[in-house]
Amino acid sequence: MTITLRWGILGAGNISSQFVFDLLLSNERKSETHHVVGSIGCSNKQKGQDFITANKITEANNYGVVPVVQSYQELYDNPDIDIVYIGTPHTYHREQAIGCLNGNKHVLCEKPMTVNKKEAEELFALAKSKKKFFMEAVWTRFFPAVKELRQKVYDEKVIGEVHRLFADFSYYADVTKLPTSSRVRDRTLAAGALLDIGIYPLTYSRILLDDKVGDEHTKFEFKSFMTLDPVDKVDHLSSIIIKYENGKHAILSTSELIDGPKAYIRLEGTKGWAEMYSDNPARAKHFKIFFKDGREPIEYKDESGYNGFIYEANAIAQDISDGKLENDTIPHAETLLVMGVMDQIRKENGLVYDQDN
Ligand SMILES: NC(=O)c1ccc[n+]([C@@H]2O[C@H](COP(=O)([O-])OP(=O)(O)OC[C@H]3O[C@@H](n4cnc5c(N)ncnc54)[C@H](OP(=O)(O)O)[C@@H]3O)[C@@H](O)[C@H]2O)c1
């Protein structure tokens, strides 16, 4: 059955471009789900027009629709939009999500959904009261590669008993040369490696060491360290060790000061290990499984041509068509669990944002 979802894109920046690329490619491929980009909500109308041009959004690849360029408020009020994708820095998510919900829109909000758990709880409560679908855009969870790896490791048990995961998301941002107003350094924009990219190693520990989500999750405890920059006072180097109650360990790291290892995931079992590779560890597209007995490694590559946002977008279209208010792969409780862990890590290491007070 064809499902049509009419999207408003809030914020005409980097991640919104990558998201829209996938929607348009899916349309060009005549996929069953029709993703119509109906509006670009933007702080500046010329910038919104430039976004449409740069991303080549045309009637031909957008089901006959040329998106309108609107202010954020006009987007909230637009009756021709079903769902808004929020692609702005974290500190704006709360206010913009409230605007969308009050305008009766469903919401897909970029990660981290908010600066802390308290704000996320507030948004989920509002979404429920408005009977609107709300999801944090943790796209990594939806990649076919993740499903495939879990199938091999846990259903087929190809690497035996799994005991340990190493997961990293680090990149050299040349931090000291960036202005303190940059999104990577500005504390008022809730900058810091943990919230921006450290959320992914945390997510991998949730995906690869626990088959349950949200309130059903396997219990765990953790210890963490952050190094706070003396000038911008946020973390550009953080490490976390998690111990699940079934004994498994996750050793997680994130940094904007150094490049991470080529194999950003190493999942270790008694008979072998799995490695994942990517230029962007959020994009789970390529893994290899190695065996201690010298058997040929198993390799998987996602060569779909998508950035990878289409997987979450299609899941959401199905959910909304089914009348659901949250997604089973990342229910509200799972977002709250991870936000709570990040709150605790920041608390233990003295990283406080204005939104925490
Ligand atoms: N899923 C992923 O893998 C991934 C990757 C990168 C980023 N993200 C998330 O996506 C969000 C945006 O990241 P991005 O790299 O796309 O950011 P960006 O390009 O710097 O900014 C996106 C948009 O946010 C608004 N904006 C930026 N800086 C602002 C400021 N100082 N004050 C007010 N508005 C501002 C602008 O909206 P207008 O166009 O309306 O002016 C801008 O176009 C963040 O929450 C980030 O964590 C996710």
Short mmCIF file of C-alpha atoms and ligand atoms in Angstrom, two decimals:
data_model
loop_
_atom_site.label_atom_id
_atom_site.label_comp_id
_atom_site.label_asym_id
_atom_site.label_seq_id
_atom_site.Cartn_x
_atom_site.Cartn_y
_atom_site.Cartn_z
CA MET A 1 0.00 0.00 0.00
CA THR A 2 1.36 3.42 -0.92
CA ILE A 3 1.91 5.75 2.02
CA THR A 4 2.43 9.48 1.45
CA LEU A 5 4.08 11.63 4.11
CA ARG A 6 4.34 15.40 3.71
CA TRP A 7 7.51 16.73 5.34
CA GLY A 8 8.44 20.16 6.63
CA ILE A 9 12.18 20.62 7.03
CA LEU A 10 13.12 22.94 9.86
CA GLY A 11 16.61 24.41 9.44
CA ALA A 12 18.31 24.64 6.05
CA GLY A 13 21.72 23.37 7.15
CA ASN A 14 24.07 20.44 6.85
CA ILE A 15 22.04 17.56 8.23
CA SER A 16 18.77 18.68 6.64
CA SER A 17 20.48 18.52 3.22
CA GLN A 18 21.61 14.96 3.85
CA PHE A 19 18.14 13.97 5.04
CA VAL A 20 16.40 15.50 2.03
CA PHE A 21 18.87 13.79 -0.33
CA ASP A 22 17.54 10.41 0.81
CA LEU A 23 13.87 11.38 0.51
CA LEU A 24 14.37 12.59 -3.06
CA LEU A 25 16.43 9.55 -4.07
CA SER A 26 13.68 7.31 -2.73
CA ASN A 27 11.12 9.25 -4.80
CA GLU A 28 13.31 9.02 -7.91
CA ARG A 29 13.43 5.27 -7.41
CA LYS A 30 9.62 5.19 -7.28
CA SER A 31 9.62 3.60 -3.84
CA GLU A 32 6.32 2.59 -2.35
CA THR A 33 6.48 5.28 0.35
CA HIS A 34 6.12 8.77 -1.10
CA HIS A 35 8.09 11.40 0.83
CA VAL A 36 6.95 14.86 -0.21
CA VAL A 37 9.04 17.83 0.92
CA GLY A 38 6.34 20.46 1.32
CA SER A 39 8.05 23.26 3.22
CA ILE A 40 11.48 24.53 4.18
CA GLY A 41 11.23 26.37 7.48
CA CYS A 42 14.17 28.68 7.69
CA SER A 43 15.48 31.72 9.56
CA ASN A 44 16.04 33.48 6.24
CA LYS A 45 13.90 33.08 3.11
CA GLN A 46 16.75 33.49 0.62
CA LYS A 47 18.67 30.78 2.45
CA GLY A 48 15.59 28.54 2.17
CA GLN A 49 15.40 29.16 -1.60
CA ASP A 50 19.12 28.41 -1.90
CA PHE A 51 18.50 25.14 -0.03
CA ILE A 52 15.87 24.10 -2.60
CA THR A 53 18.24 24.92 -5.45
CA ALA A 54 21.32 23.32 -3.89
CA ASN A 55 19.45 20.13 -3.04
CA LYS A 56 17.76 20.03 -6.47
CA ILE A 57 14.21 19.67 -5.12
CA THR A 58 11.95 19.73 -8.17
CA GLU A 59 8.40 18.77 -9.09
CA ALA A 60 9.88 15.76 -10.88
CA ASN A 61 11.46 14.20 -7.78
CA ASN A 62 8.92 15.51 -5.24
CA TYR A 63 5.53 14.27 -6.53
CA GLY A 64 4.67 17.48 -8.35
CA VAL A 65 5.37 19.73 -5.37
CA VAL A 66 7.75 22.67 -5.19
CA PRO A 67 8.29 23.32 -1.49
CA VAL A 68 7.32 26.66 -0.01
CA VAL A 69 9.90 28.58 2.02
CA GLN A 70 8.48 29.66 5.35
CA SER A 71 9.44 31.12 8.68
CA TYR A 72 9.48 28.59 11.51
CA GLN A 73 6.08 29.86 12.74
CA GLU A 74 4.59 29.61 9.24
CA LEU A 75 5.80 26.02 9.07
CA TYR A 76 4.22 25.18 12.45
CA ASP A 77 0.92 26.59 11.15
CA ASN A 78 1.08 25.01 7.66
CA PRO A 79 -1.96 22.66 7.28
CA ASP A 80 -0.35 20.84 4.33
CA ILE A 81 2.46 19.36 6.43
CA ASP A 82 2.19 16.08 8.39
CA ILE A 83 5.59 15.90 10.06
CA VAL A 84 8.49 18.24 10.75
CA TYR A 85 12.12 17.14 10.66
CA ILE A 86 14.06 19.34 13.11
CA GLY A 87 17.66 19.75 11.93
CA THR A 88 19.01 22.56 14.12
CA PRO A 89 21.50 22.57 17.04
CA HIS A 90 20.35 20.77 20.20
CA THR A 91 19.52 23.83 22.27
CA TYR A 92 16.77 24.84 19.82
CA HIS A 93 15.02 21.47 19.68
CA ARG A 94 12.82 22.04 22.73
CA GLU A 95 11.32 25.35 21.64
CA GLN A 96 10.95 24.27 17.99
CA ALA A 97 9.39 20.91 18.89
CA ILE A 98 6.87 22.70 21.11
CA GLY A 99 6.04 24.97 18.14
CA CYS A 100 5.53 21.95 15.87
CA LEU A 101 3.36 20.08 18.38
CA ASN A 102 1.24 23.13 19.09
CA GLY A 103 0.75 23.37 15.31
CA ASN A 104 -0.41 19.71 15.40
CA LYS A 105 2.55 18.28 13.54
CA HIS A 106 4.25 14.95 14.11
CA VAL A 107 7.97 15.40 14.87
CA LEU A 108 11.24 13.73 13.95
CA CYS A 109 13.88 15.56 15.99
CA GLU A 110 17.62 15.28 15.40
CA LYS A 111 19.76 13.80 18.15
CA PRO A 112 20.38 14.58 20.92
CA MET A 113 16.66 15.21 21.16
CA THR A 114 17.19 17.79 23.87
CA VAL A 115 19.99 18.97 26.15
CA ASN A 116 18.84 16.78 29.05
CA LYS A 117 16.29 14.16 30.08
CA LYS A 118 14.03 16.69 31.80
CA GLU A 119 13.42 18.52 28.51
CA ALA A 120 12.84 15.26 26.62
CA GLU A 121 10.21 14.18 29.16
CA GLU A 122 8.42 17.49 28.71
CA LEU A 123 8.28 17.06 24.92
CA PHE A 124 7.11 13.46 25.03
CA ALA A 125 4.34 14.43 27.48
CA LEU A 126 3.21 17.23 25.17
CA ALA A 127 3.33 14.93 22.11
CA LYS A 128 1.20 12.35 23.92
CA SER A 129 -1.32 14.98 25.01
CA LYS A 130 -1.55 16.21 21.40
CA LYS A 131 -1.71 12.60 20.10
CA LYS A 132 1.25 13.26 17.78
CA PHE A 133 4.05 10.91 16.78
CA PHE A 134 7.45 11.92 18.19
CA MET A 135 10.82 10.28 17.63
CA GLU A 136 14.46 11.17 18.28
CA ALA A 137 16.32 10.75 14.98
CA VAL A 138 18.79 8.08 16.06
CA TRP A 139 19.02 6.84 12.46
CA THR A 140 21.81 4.35 13.25
CA ARG A 141 19.29 1.98 14.83
CA PHE A 142 17.45 1.55 11.49
CA PHE A 143 20.29 0.51 9.17
CA PRO A 144 19.93 -2.96 7.58
CA ALA A 145 23.61 -3.56 8.51
CA VAL A 146 22.70 -3.39 12.20
CA LYS A 147 19.92 -5.94 11.78
CA GLU A 148 22.22 -8.17 9.72
CA LEU A 149 25.04 -8.00 12.27
CA ARG A 150 22.69 -8.78 15.15
CA GLN A 151 21.28 -11.72 13.19
CA LYS A 152 24.74 -13.18 12.61
CA VAL A 153 26.00 -12.56 16.15
CA TYR A 154 22.96 -13.35 18.27
CA ASP A 155 20.66 -15.59 16.17
CA GLU A 156 23.38 -17.56 14.34
CA LYS A 157 25.95 -17.10 17.16
CA VAL A 158 28.79 -17.07 14.62
CA ILE A 159 31.30 -15.52 17.04
CA GLY A 160 30.25 -17.64 20.01
CA GLU A 161 29.48 -15.94 23.31
CA VAL A 162 29.80 -12.15 23.10
CA HIS A 163 31.59 -10.54 26.04
CA ARG A 164 32.88 -7.12 25.04
CA LEU A 165 32.28 -4.17 22.75
CA PHE A 166 34.65 -1.36 21.85
CA ALA A 167 32.86 1.58 20.18
CA ASP A 168 34.25 4.97 19.24
CA PHE A 169 33.15 8.13 17.46
CA SER A 170 36.05 10.54 17.19
CA TYR A 171 37.29 12.99 14.59
CA TYR A 172 39.96 15.66 14.45
CA ALA A 173 38.08 18.98 14.46
CA ASP A 174 41.18 21.17 14.99
CA VAL A 175 39.21 22.54 17.94
CA THR A 176 41.61 25.25 19.10
CA LYS A 177 41.43 26.93 15.67
CA LEU A 178 37.61 27.06 15.73
CA PRO A 179 35.95 30.18 17.14
CA THR A 180 34.27 29.62 20.51
CA SER A 181 31.00 30.58 18.75
CA SER A 182 31.21 27.39 16.63
CA ARG A 183 28.64 24.64 17.25
CA VAL A 184 31.56 22.41 18.30
CA ARG A 185 32.69 24.81 21.04
CA ASP A 186 29.79 27.02 22.08
CA ARG A 187 28.55 25.93 25.52
CA THR A 188 25.35 27.93 25.01
CA LEU A 189 24.63 25.62 22.02
CA ALA A 190 25.28 22.62 24.35
CA ALA A 191 28.52 21.86 22.51
CA GLY A 192 30.70 18.95 23.55
CA ALA A 193 31.63 15.57 22.13
CA LEU A 194 29.29 13.51 24.34
CA LEU A 195 26.03 15.07 23.18
CA ASP A 196 27.11 15.61 19.58
CA ILE A 197 28.83 12.32 18.71
CA GLY A 198 29.32 10.33 21.96
CA ILE A 199 25.62 9.49 21.79
CA TYR A 200 26.54 7.03 18.99
CA PRO A 201 28.98 4.78 20.91
CA LEU A 202 26.35 4.79 23.66
CA THR A 203 23.74 3.80 21.09
CA TYR A 204 25.94 0.96 19.79
CA SER A 205 26.25 -0.38 23.32
CA ARG A 206 22.47 -0.37 23.51
CA ILE A 207 22.06 -1.99 20.05
CA LEU A 208 24.85 -4.55 20.17
CA LEU A 209 24.85 -5.64 23.82
CA ASP A 210 21.14 -5.57 24.62
CA ASP A 211 18.26 -6.92 22.55
CA LYS A 212 15.72 -5.03 24.62
CA VAL A 213 14.82 -1.33 24.53
CA GLY A 214 13.42 1.28 26.85
CA ASP A 215 11.75 0.13 30.07
CA GLU A 216 12.57 -3.51 29.24
CA HIS A 217 16.33 -2.87 28.98
CA THR A 218 18.94 -5.11 30.58
CA LYS A 219 20.23 -3.32 33.67
CA PHE A 220 23.70 -1.78 33.56
CA GLU A 221 26.05 0.44 35.53
CA PHE A 222 28.75 2.74 34.19
CA LYS A 223 31.78 4.88 35.02
CA SER A 224 32.98 7.83 32.97
CA PHE A 225 35.67 10.48 32.46
CA MET A 226 35.50 13.78 30.61
CA THR A 227 38.31 16.21 29.90
CA LEU A 228 36.84 19.73 29.80
CA ASP A 229 38.52 22.31 27.60
CA PRO A 230 40.02 25.17 29.65
CA VAL A 231 38.65 27.83 27.27
CA ASP A 232 35.20 26.68 26.08
CA LYS A 233 34.60 24.46 29.17
CA VAL A 234 32.98 21.59 27.21
CA ASP A 235 34.23 18.03 26.62
CA HIS A 236 36.22 17.22 23.51
CA LEU A 237 37.45 13.91 24.99
CA SER A 238 35.20 11.53 26.93
CA SER A 239 35.32 7.84 27.86
CA ILE A 240 32.70 5.55 29.39
CA ILE A 241 32.78 1.95 30.59
CA ILE A 242 29.46 0.12 30.90
CA LYS A 243 28.89 -3.19 32.67
CA TYR A 244 25.60 -4.95 31.92
CA GLU A 245 24.15 -7.18 34.62
CA ASN A 246 24.77 -10.21 32.37
CA GLY A 247 28.49 -9.39 32.69
CA LYS A 248 29.11 -7.90 29.24
CA HIS A 249 31.30 -4.78 29.01
CA ALA A 250 31.17 -1.82 26.62
CA ILE A 251 34.22 0.42 26.36
CA LEU A 252 33.11 3.63 24.70
CA SER A 253 35.04 6.69 23.62
CA THR A 254 34.44 9.94 21.80
CA SER A 255 36.59 12.90 20.87
CA GLU A 256 36.89 15.95 18.63
CA LEU A 257 40.65 16.16 19.26
CA ILE A 258 41.79 13.03 17.43
CA ASP A 259 40.69 10.74 14.63
CA GLY A 260 39.17 7.45 15.73
CA PRO A 261 40.27 3.96 14.66
CA LYS A 262 39.33 2.66 11.20
CA ALA A 263 37.33 -0.12 12.88
CA TYR A 264 35.13 2.08 15.04
CA ILE A 265 33.30 -0.99 16.36
CA ARG A 266 34.92 -4.18 17.61
CA LEU A 267 32.46 -6.69 19.05
CA GLU A 268 34.29 -9.60 20.64
CA GLY A 269 33.10 -13.16 21.13
CA THR A 270 34.68 -16.48 22.11
CA LYS A 271 35.03 -17.70 18.48
CA GLY A 272 35.78 -14.45 16.67
CA TRP A 273 34.97 -10.78 16.41
CA ALA A 274 33.07 -8.28 14.27
CA GLU A 275 34.39 -4.92 13.07
CA MET A 276 32.46 -2.02 11.55
CA TYR A 277 33.95 0.64 9.27
CA SER A 278 32.68 4.03 8.13
CA ASP A 279 33.80 7.57 7.38
CA ASN A 280 30.97 8.48 9.78
CA PRO A 281 30.40 6.03 12.66
CA ALA A 282 26.74 7.04 12.84
CA ARG A 283 26.32 5.41 9.40
CA ALA A 284 26.34 1.66 9.94
CA LYS A 285 26.96 0.38 6.44
CA HIS A 286 29.90 -1.98 6.42
CA PHE A 287 31.01 -4.80 8.70
CA LYS A 288 33.31 -7.79 8.64
CA ILE A 289 33.23 -10.82 10.90
CA PHE A 290 36.56 -12.58 11.55
CA PHE A 291 37.00 -16.10 12.91
CA LYS A 292 39.75 -17.39 15.19
CA ASP A 293 39.87 -20.71 13.30
CA GLY A 294 40.97 -18.93 10.13
CA ARG A 295 37.71 -19.32 8.18
CA GLU A 296 37.04 -16.71 5.47
CA PRO A 297 35.63 -13.53 7.05
CA ILE A 298 31.97 -12.66 6.41
CA GLU A 299 31.58 -9.19 4.87
CA TYR A 300 28.46 -7.02 4.54
CA LYS A 301 28.24 -3.72 2.65
CA ASP A 302 25.19 -1.49 2.23
CA GLU A 303 25.57 -0.21 -1.33
CA SER A 304 22.08 1.28 -1.58
CA GLY A 305 23.38 4.76 -2.44
CA TYR A 306 21.33 6.29 0.38
CA ASN A 307 22.98 8.30 3.15
CA GLY A 308 20.89 6.12 5.44
CA PHE A 309 18.14 8.47 6.62
CA ILE A 310 15.61 6.71 4.41
CA TYR A 311 15.49 3.74 6.77
CA GLU A 312 14.16 5.79 9.68
CA ALA A 313 11.95 7.89 7.37
CA ASN A 314 10.24 4.78 5.96
CA ALA A 315 9.76 3.31 9.45
CA ILE A 316 8.13 6.54 10.60
CA ALA A 317 5.84 6.69 7.54
CA GLN A 318 4.62 3.18 8.41
CA ASP A 319 4.16 4.09 12.10
CA ILE A 320 2.15 7.20 11.29
CA SER A 321 0.05 5.31 8.76
CA ASP A 322 -0.63 2.72 11.50
CA GLY A 323 -1.67 5.47 13.93
CA LYS A 324 1.27 4.89 16.29
CA LEU A 325 2.67 7.67 18.47
CA GLU A 326 6.13 6.21 18.97
CA ASN A 327 8.46 3.82 17.20
CA ASP A 328 9.26 0.34 18.53
CA THR A 329 12.94 0.52 17.55
CA ILE A 330 13.49 3.71 19.54
CA PRO A 331 10.52 4.20 21.84
CA HIS A 332 10.36 7.26 24.07
CA ALA A 333 11.67 5.26 27.02
CA GLU A 334 14.86 4.38 25.12
CA THR A 335 15.56 8.04 24.35
CA LEU A 336 14.95 8.86 28.03
CA LEU A 337 17.29 6.05 29.11
CA VAL A 338 20.17 7.34 26.98
CA MET A 339 19.47 10.99 27.86
CA GLY A 340 19.54 9.99 31.54
CA VAL A 341 22.92 8.28 31.11
CA MET A 342 24.32 11.38 29.40
CA ASP A 343 22.91 13.60 32.20
CA GLN A 344 24.66 11.41 34.78
CA ILE A 345 27.99 11.40 32.90
CA ARG A 346 27.92 15.20 32.67
CA LYS A 347 26.96 15.51 36.34
CA GLU A 348 29.83 13.26 37.45
CA ASN A 349 32.29 15.28 35.39
CA GLY A 350 31.10 18.82 36.08
CA LEU A 351 29.66 19.66 32.64
CA VAL A 352 26.55 21.75 33.30
CA TYR A 353 24.50 23.50 30.61
CA ASP A 354 22.12 26.39 31.32
CA GLN A 355 19.16 24.09 30.58
CA ASP A 356 20.11 21.89 33.57
CA ASN A 357 19.27 24.63 36.10
N1 LIG B 1 22.23 12.28 12.41
C1 LIG B 1 23.50 12.65 12.34
O1 LIG B 1 24.39 11.85 12.07
C2 LIG B 1 23.84 14.07 12.55
C3 LIG B 1 24.96 14.61 11.91
C4 LIG B 1 25.21 15.98 12.10
C5 LIG B 1 24.39 16.72 12.92
N2 LIG B 1 23.33 16.13 13.54
C6 LIG B 1 22.44 16.90 14.44
O2 LIG B 1 21.71 17.80 13.63
C7 LIG B 1 21.58 19.04 14.28
C8 LIG B 1 22.07 20.14 13.36
O3 LIG B 1 23.40 19.89 12.97
P1 LIG B 1 24.00 20.53 11.62
O4 LIG B 1 25.37 20.01 11.49
O5 LIG B 1 23.06 20.35 10.50
O6 LIG B 1 24.05 22.06 12.04
P2 LIG B 1 24.22 23.37 11.15
O7 LIG B 1 24.32 23.04 9.71
O8 LIG B 1 25.30 24.18 11.78
O9 LIG B 1 22.85 24.13 11.45
C9 LIG B 1 21.59 23.65 11.01
C10 LIG B 1 20.59 24.79 11.06
O10 LIG B 1 20.36 25.18 12.40
C11 LIG B 1 20.19 26.58 12.49
N3 LIG B 1 21.29 27.14 13.29
C12 LIG B 1 22.61 26.82 13.22
N4 LIG B 1 23.32 27.53 14.11
C13 LIG B 1 22.44 28.31 14.77
C14 LIG B 1 22.55 29.26 15.79
N5 LIG B 1 23.73 29.58 16.32
N6 LIG B 1 21.43 29.86 16.21
C15 LIG B 1 20.22 29.56 15.67
N7 LIG B 1 20.04 28.65 14.70
C16 LIG B 1 21.14 28.04 14.25
C17 LIG B 1 20.22 27.10 11.07
O11 LIG B 1 18.89 27.10 10.62
P3 LIG B 1 18.37 28.07 9.44
O12 LIG B 1 18.75 27.35 8.19
O13 LIG B 1 16.91 28.17 9.67
O14 LIG B 1 19.07 29.37 9.61
C18 LIG B 1 21.05 26.06 10.37
O15 LIG B 1 20.84 25.97 8.98
C19 LIG B 1 22.31 18.91 15.62
O16 LIG B 1 21.39 18.60 16.64
C20 LIG B 1 23.24 17.73 15.41
O17 LIG B 1 23.49 17.01 16.60
C21 LIG B 1 23.03 14.83 13.34
#
